[in-house]
Short mmCIF file of N, CA and C in Angstrom, two decimals:
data_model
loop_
_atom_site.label_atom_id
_atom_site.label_comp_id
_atom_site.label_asym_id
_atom_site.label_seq_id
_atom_site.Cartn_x
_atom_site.Cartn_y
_atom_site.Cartn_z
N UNK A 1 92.60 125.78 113.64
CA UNK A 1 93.72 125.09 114.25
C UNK A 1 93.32 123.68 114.68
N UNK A 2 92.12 123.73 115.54
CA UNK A 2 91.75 122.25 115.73
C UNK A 2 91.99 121.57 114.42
N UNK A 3 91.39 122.00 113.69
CA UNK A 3 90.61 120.70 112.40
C UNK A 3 92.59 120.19 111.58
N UNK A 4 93.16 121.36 111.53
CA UNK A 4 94.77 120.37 111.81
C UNK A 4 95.29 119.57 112.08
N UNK A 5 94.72 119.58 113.83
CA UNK A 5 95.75 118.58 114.80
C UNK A 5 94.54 116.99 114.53
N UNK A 6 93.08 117.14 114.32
CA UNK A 6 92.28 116.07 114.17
C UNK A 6 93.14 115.45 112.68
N UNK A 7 93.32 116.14 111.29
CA UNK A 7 94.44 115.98 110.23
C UNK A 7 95.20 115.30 110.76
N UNK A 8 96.49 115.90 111.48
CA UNK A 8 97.69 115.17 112.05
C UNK A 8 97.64 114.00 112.69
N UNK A 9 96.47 113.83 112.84
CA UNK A 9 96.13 112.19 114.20
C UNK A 9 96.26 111.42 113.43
N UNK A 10 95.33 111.27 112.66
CA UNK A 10 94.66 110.29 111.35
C UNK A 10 95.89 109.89 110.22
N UNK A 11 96.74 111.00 110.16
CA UNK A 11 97.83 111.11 109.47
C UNK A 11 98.83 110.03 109.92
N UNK A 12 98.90 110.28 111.39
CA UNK A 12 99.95 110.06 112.06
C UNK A 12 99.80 108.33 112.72
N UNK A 13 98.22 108.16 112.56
CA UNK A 13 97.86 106.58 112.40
C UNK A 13 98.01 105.93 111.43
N UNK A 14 97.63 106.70 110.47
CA UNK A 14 97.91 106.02 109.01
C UNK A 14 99.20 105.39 108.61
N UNK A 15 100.15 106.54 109.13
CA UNK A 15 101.03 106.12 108.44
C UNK A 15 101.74 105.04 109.69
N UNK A 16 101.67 104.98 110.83
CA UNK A 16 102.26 103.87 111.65
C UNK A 16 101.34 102.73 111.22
N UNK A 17 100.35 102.40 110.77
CA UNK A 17 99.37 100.74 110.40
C UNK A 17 100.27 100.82 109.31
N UNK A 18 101.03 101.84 108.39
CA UNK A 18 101.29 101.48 106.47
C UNK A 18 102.95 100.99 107.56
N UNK A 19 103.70 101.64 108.38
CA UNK A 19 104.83 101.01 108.89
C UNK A 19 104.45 99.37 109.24
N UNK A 20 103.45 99.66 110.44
CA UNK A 20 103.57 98.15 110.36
C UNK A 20 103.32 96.79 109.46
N UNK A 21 102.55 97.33 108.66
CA UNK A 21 101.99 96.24 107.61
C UNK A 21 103.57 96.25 106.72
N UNK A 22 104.23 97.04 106.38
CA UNK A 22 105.87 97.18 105.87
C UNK A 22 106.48 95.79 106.81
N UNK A 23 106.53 96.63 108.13
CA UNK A 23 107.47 95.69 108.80
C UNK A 23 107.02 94.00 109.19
N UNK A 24 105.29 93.35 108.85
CA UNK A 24 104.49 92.37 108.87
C UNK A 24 105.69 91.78 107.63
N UNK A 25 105.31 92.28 106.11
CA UNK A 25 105.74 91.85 104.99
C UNK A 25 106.91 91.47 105.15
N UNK A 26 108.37 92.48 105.44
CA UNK A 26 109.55 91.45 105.47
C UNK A 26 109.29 90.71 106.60
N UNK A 27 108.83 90.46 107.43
CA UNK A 27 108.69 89.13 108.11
C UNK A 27 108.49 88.13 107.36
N UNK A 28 107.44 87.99 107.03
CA UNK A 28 107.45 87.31 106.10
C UNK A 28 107.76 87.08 105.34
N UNK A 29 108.73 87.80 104.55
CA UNK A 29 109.50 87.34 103.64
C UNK A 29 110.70 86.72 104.09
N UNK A 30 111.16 86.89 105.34
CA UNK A 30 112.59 85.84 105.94
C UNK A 30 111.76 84.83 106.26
N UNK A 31 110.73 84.97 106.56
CA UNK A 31 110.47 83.29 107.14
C UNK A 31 110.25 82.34 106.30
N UNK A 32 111.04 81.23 106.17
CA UNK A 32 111.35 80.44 104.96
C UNK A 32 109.80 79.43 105.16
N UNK A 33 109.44 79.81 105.90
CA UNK A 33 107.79 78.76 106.00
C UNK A 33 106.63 79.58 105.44
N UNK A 34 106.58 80.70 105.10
CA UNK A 34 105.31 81.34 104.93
C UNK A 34 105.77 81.65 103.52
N UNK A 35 104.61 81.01 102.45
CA UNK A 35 104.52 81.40 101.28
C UNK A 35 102.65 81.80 101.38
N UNK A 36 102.53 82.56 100.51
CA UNK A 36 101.09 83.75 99.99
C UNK A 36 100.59 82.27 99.31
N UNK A 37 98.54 82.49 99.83
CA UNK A 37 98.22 81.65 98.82
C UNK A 37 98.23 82.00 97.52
N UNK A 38 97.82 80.60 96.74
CA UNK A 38 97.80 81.07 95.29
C UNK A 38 96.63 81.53 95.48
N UNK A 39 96.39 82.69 94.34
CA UNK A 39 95.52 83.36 93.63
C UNK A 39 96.05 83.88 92.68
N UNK A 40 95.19 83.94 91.81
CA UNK A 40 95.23 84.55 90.50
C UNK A 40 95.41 86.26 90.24
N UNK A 41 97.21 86.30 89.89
CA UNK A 41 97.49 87.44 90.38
C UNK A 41 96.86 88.66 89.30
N UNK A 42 96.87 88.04 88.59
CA UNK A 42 96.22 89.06 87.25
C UNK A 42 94.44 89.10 87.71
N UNK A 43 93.90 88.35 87.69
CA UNK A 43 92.39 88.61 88.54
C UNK A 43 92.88 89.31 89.54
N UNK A 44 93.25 89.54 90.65
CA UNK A 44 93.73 91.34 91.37
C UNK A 44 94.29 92.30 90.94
N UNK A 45 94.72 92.09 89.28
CA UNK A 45 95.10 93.21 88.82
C UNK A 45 93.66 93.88 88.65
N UNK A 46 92.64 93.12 87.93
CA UNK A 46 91.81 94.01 87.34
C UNK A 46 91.16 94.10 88.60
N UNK A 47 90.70 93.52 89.57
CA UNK A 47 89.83 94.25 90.78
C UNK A 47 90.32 95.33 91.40
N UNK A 48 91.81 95.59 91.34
CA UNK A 48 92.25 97.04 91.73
C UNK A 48 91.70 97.80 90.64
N UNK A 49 91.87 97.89 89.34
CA UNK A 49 91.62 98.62 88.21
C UNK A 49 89.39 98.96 88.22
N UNK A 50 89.36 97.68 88.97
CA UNK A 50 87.94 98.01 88.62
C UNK A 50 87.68 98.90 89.95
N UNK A 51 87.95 98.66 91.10
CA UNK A 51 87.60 99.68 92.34
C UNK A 51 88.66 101.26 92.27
N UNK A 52 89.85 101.18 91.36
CA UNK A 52 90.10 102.54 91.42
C UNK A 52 89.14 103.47 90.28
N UNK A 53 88.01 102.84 89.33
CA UNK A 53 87.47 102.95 88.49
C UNK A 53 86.18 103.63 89.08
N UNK A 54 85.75 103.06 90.00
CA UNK A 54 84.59 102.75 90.92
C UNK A 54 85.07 103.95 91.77
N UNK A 55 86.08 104.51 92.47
CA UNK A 55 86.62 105.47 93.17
C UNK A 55 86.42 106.49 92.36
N UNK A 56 87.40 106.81 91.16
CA UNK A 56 87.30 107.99 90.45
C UNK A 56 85.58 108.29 89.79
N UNK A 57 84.79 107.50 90.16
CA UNK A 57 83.78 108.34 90.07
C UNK A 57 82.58 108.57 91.19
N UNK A 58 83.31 108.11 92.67
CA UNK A 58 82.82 107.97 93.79
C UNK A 58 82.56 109.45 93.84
N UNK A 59 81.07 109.57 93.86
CA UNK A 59 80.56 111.55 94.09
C UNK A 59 80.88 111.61 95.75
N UNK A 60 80.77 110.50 96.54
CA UNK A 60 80.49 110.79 98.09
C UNK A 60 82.18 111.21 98.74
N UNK A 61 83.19 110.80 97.51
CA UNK A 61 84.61 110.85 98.31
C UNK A 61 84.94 112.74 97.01
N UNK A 62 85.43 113.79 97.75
CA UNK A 62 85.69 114.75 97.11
C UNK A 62 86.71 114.95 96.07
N UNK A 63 86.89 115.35 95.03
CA UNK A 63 87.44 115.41 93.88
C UNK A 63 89.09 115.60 94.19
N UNK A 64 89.19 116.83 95.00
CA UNK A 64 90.71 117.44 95.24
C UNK A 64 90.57 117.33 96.73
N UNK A 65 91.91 117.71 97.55
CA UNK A 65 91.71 117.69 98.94
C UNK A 65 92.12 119.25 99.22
N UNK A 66 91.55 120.44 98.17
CA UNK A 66 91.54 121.51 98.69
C UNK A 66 90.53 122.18 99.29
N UNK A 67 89.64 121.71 99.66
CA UNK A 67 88.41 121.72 100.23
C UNK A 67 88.21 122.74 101.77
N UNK A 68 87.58 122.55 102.12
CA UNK A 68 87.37 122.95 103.79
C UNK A 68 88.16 121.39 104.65
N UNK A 69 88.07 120.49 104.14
CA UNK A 69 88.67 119.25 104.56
C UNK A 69 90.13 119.11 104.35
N UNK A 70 91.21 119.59 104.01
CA UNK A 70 92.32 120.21 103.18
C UNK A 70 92.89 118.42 104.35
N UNK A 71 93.72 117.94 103.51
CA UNK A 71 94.44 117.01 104.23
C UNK A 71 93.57 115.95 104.38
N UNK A 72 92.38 115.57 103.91
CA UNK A 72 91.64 114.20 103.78
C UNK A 72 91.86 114.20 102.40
N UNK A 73 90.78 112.40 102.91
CA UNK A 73 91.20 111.40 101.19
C UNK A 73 89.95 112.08 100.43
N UNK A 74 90.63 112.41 99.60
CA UNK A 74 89.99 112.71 97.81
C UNK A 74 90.55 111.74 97.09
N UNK A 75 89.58 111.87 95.74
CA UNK A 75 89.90 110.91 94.65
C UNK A 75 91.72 111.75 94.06
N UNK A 76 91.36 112.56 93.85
CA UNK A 76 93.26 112.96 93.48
C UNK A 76 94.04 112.30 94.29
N UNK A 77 93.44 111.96 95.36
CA UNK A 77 94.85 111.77 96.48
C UNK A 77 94.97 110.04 96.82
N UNK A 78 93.89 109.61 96.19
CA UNK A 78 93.89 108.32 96.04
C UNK A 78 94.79 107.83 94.66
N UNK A 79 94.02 108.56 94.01
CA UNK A 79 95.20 108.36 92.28
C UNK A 79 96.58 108.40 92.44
N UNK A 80 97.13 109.43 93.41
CA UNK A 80 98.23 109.80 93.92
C UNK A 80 99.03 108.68 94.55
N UNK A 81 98.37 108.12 95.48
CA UNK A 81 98.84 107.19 95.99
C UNK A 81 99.19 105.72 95.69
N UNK A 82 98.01 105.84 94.47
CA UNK A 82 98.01 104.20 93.61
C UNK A 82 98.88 104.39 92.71
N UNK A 83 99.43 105.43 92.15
CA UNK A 83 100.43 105.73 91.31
C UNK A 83 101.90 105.44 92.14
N UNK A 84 101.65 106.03 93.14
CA UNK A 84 103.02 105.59 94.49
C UNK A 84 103.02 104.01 94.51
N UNK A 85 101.67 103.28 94.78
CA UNK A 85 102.07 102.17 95.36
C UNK A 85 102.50 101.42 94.29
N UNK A 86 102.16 101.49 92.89
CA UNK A 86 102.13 100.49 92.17
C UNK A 86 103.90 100.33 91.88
N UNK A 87 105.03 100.90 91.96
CA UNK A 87 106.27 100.81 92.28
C UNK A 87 106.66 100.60 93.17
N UNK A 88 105.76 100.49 94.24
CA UNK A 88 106.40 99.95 95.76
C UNK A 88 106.11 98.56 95.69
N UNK A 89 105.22 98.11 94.56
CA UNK A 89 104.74 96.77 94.82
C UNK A 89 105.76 96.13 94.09
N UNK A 90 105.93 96.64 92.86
CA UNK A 90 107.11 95.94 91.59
C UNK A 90 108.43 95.83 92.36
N UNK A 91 108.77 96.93 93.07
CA UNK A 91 110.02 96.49 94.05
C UNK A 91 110.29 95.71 94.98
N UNK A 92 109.54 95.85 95.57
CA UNK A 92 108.86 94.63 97.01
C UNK A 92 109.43 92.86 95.92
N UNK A 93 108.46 92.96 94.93
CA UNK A 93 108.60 92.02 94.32
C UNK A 93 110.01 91.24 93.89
N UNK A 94 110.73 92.58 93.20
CA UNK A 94 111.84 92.58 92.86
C UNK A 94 112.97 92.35 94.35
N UNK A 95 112.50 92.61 95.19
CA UNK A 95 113.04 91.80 96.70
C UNK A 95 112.99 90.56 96.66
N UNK A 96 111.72 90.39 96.28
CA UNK A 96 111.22 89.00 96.79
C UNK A 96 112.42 88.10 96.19
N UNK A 97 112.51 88.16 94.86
CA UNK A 97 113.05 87.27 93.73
C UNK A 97 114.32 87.72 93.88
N UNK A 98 115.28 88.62 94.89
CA UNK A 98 116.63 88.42 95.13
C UNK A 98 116.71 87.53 96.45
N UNK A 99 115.86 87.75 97.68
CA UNK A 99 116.10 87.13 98.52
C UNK A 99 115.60 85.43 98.48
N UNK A 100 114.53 85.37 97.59
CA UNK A 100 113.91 83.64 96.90
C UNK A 100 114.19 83.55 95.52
N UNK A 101 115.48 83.56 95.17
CA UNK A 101 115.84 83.50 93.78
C UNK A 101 115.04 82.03 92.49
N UNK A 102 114.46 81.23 93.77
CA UNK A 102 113.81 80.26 92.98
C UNK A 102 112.48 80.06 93.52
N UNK A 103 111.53 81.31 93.95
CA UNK A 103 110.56 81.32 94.20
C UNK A 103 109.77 82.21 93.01
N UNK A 104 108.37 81.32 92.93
CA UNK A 104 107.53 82.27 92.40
C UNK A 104 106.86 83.20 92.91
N UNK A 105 106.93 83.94 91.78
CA UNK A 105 107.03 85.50 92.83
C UNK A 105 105.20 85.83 92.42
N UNK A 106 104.63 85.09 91.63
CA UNK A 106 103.08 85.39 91.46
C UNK A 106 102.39 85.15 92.45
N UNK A 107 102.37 84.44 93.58
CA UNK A 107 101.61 84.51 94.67
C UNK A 107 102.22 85.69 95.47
N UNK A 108 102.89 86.09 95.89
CA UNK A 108 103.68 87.18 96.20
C UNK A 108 103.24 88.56 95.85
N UNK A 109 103.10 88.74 94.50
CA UNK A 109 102.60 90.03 93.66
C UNK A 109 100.98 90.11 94.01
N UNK A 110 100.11 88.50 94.07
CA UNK A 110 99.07 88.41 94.58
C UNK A 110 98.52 88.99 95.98
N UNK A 111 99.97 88.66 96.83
CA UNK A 111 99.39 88.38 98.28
C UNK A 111 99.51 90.25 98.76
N UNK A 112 100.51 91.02 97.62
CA UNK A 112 100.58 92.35 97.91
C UNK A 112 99.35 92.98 97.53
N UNK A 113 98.85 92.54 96.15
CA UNK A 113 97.89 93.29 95.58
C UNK A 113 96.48 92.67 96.29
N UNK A 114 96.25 91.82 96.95
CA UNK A 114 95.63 91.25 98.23
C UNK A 114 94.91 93.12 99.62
N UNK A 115 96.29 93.11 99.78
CA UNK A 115 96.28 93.99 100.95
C UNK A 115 95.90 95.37 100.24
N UNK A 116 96.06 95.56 98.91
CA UNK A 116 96.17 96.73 98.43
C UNK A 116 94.83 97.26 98.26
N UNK A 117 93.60 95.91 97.55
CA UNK A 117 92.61 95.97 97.35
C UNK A 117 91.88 96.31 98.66
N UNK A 118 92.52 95.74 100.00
CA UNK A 118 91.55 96.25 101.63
C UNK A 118 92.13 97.16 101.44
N UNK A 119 92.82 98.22 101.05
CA UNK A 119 93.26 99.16 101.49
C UNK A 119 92.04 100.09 100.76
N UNK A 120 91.20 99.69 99.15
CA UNK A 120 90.90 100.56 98.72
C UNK A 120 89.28 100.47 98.85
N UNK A 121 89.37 98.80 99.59
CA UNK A 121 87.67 98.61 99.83
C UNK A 121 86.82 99.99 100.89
N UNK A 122 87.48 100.13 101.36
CA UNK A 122 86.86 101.04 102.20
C UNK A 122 86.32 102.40 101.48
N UNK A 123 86.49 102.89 100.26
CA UNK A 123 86.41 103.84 99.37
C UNK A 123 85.82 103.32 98.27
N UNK A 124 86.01 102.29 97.90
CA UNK A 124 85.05 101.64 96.59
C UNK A 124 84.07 100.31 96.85
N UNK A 125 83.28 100.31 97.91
CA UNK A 125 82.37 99.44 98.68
C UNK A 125 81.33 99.71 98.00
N UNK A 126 80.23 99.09 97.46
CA UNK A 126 79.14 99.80 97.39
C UNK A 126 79.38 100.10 95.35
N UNK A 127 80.23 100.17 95.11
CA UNK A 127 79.82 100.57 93.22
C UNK A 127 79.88 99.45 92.63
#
């Protein structure tokens, strides 16, 4: 029962930092002063591709999360999630370019796939 409610904490942090970093982004997206630096949005394509690469063969993070750990990050549950985000990002985007109909939206796609990569440094550090 403990090792649950320690589950539910972590859970329940996680997902209020993924709310707020949500509710950071449209801020920034109404504020007609804050544009993402440039970077080269395709160079963060492949550094996500190379650290989820670097993940799926991370021995120290566990394969499935059916474990004795049931409800931590495994590599399935990372795949899982990069499969989630990568449509949350194309939409986000697809925001962007209704609410800045004459903005480029490549620093934008950058400045998401930016946050996406800290999200996965913590799991692919080190390969």
């Amino acid at each position: 029962m403990r090792r649950r409610s320690v589950t539910s904490r972590f859970e329940v942090e996680e997902q209020a930092q993924l709310r707020e970093a949500f509710v950071s982004a449209l801020e920034h997206l109404r504020d007609p002063a804050f544009t993402p630096p440039h970077v080269d949005p395709k160079r963060l394509d492949h550094e996500i591709s190379r650290r989820m690469a670097c993940i799926a063969t991370n021995q120290a993070i566990p394969p499935k999360d059916d474990g004795p750990l049931r409800g931590f990050v495994s590599r399935a549950g990372i795949r899982k999630t990069q499969a989630a985000w990568l449509p949350y990002r194309d939409t986000f985007v697809a925001l962007i370019q209704k609410q800045r109909p004459n903005t480029d939206v490549s620093p934008w796609r950058a400045w998401l796939n930016q946050a996406r990569i800290e999200q996965l440094r913590e799991f692919s550090d080190g390969c």
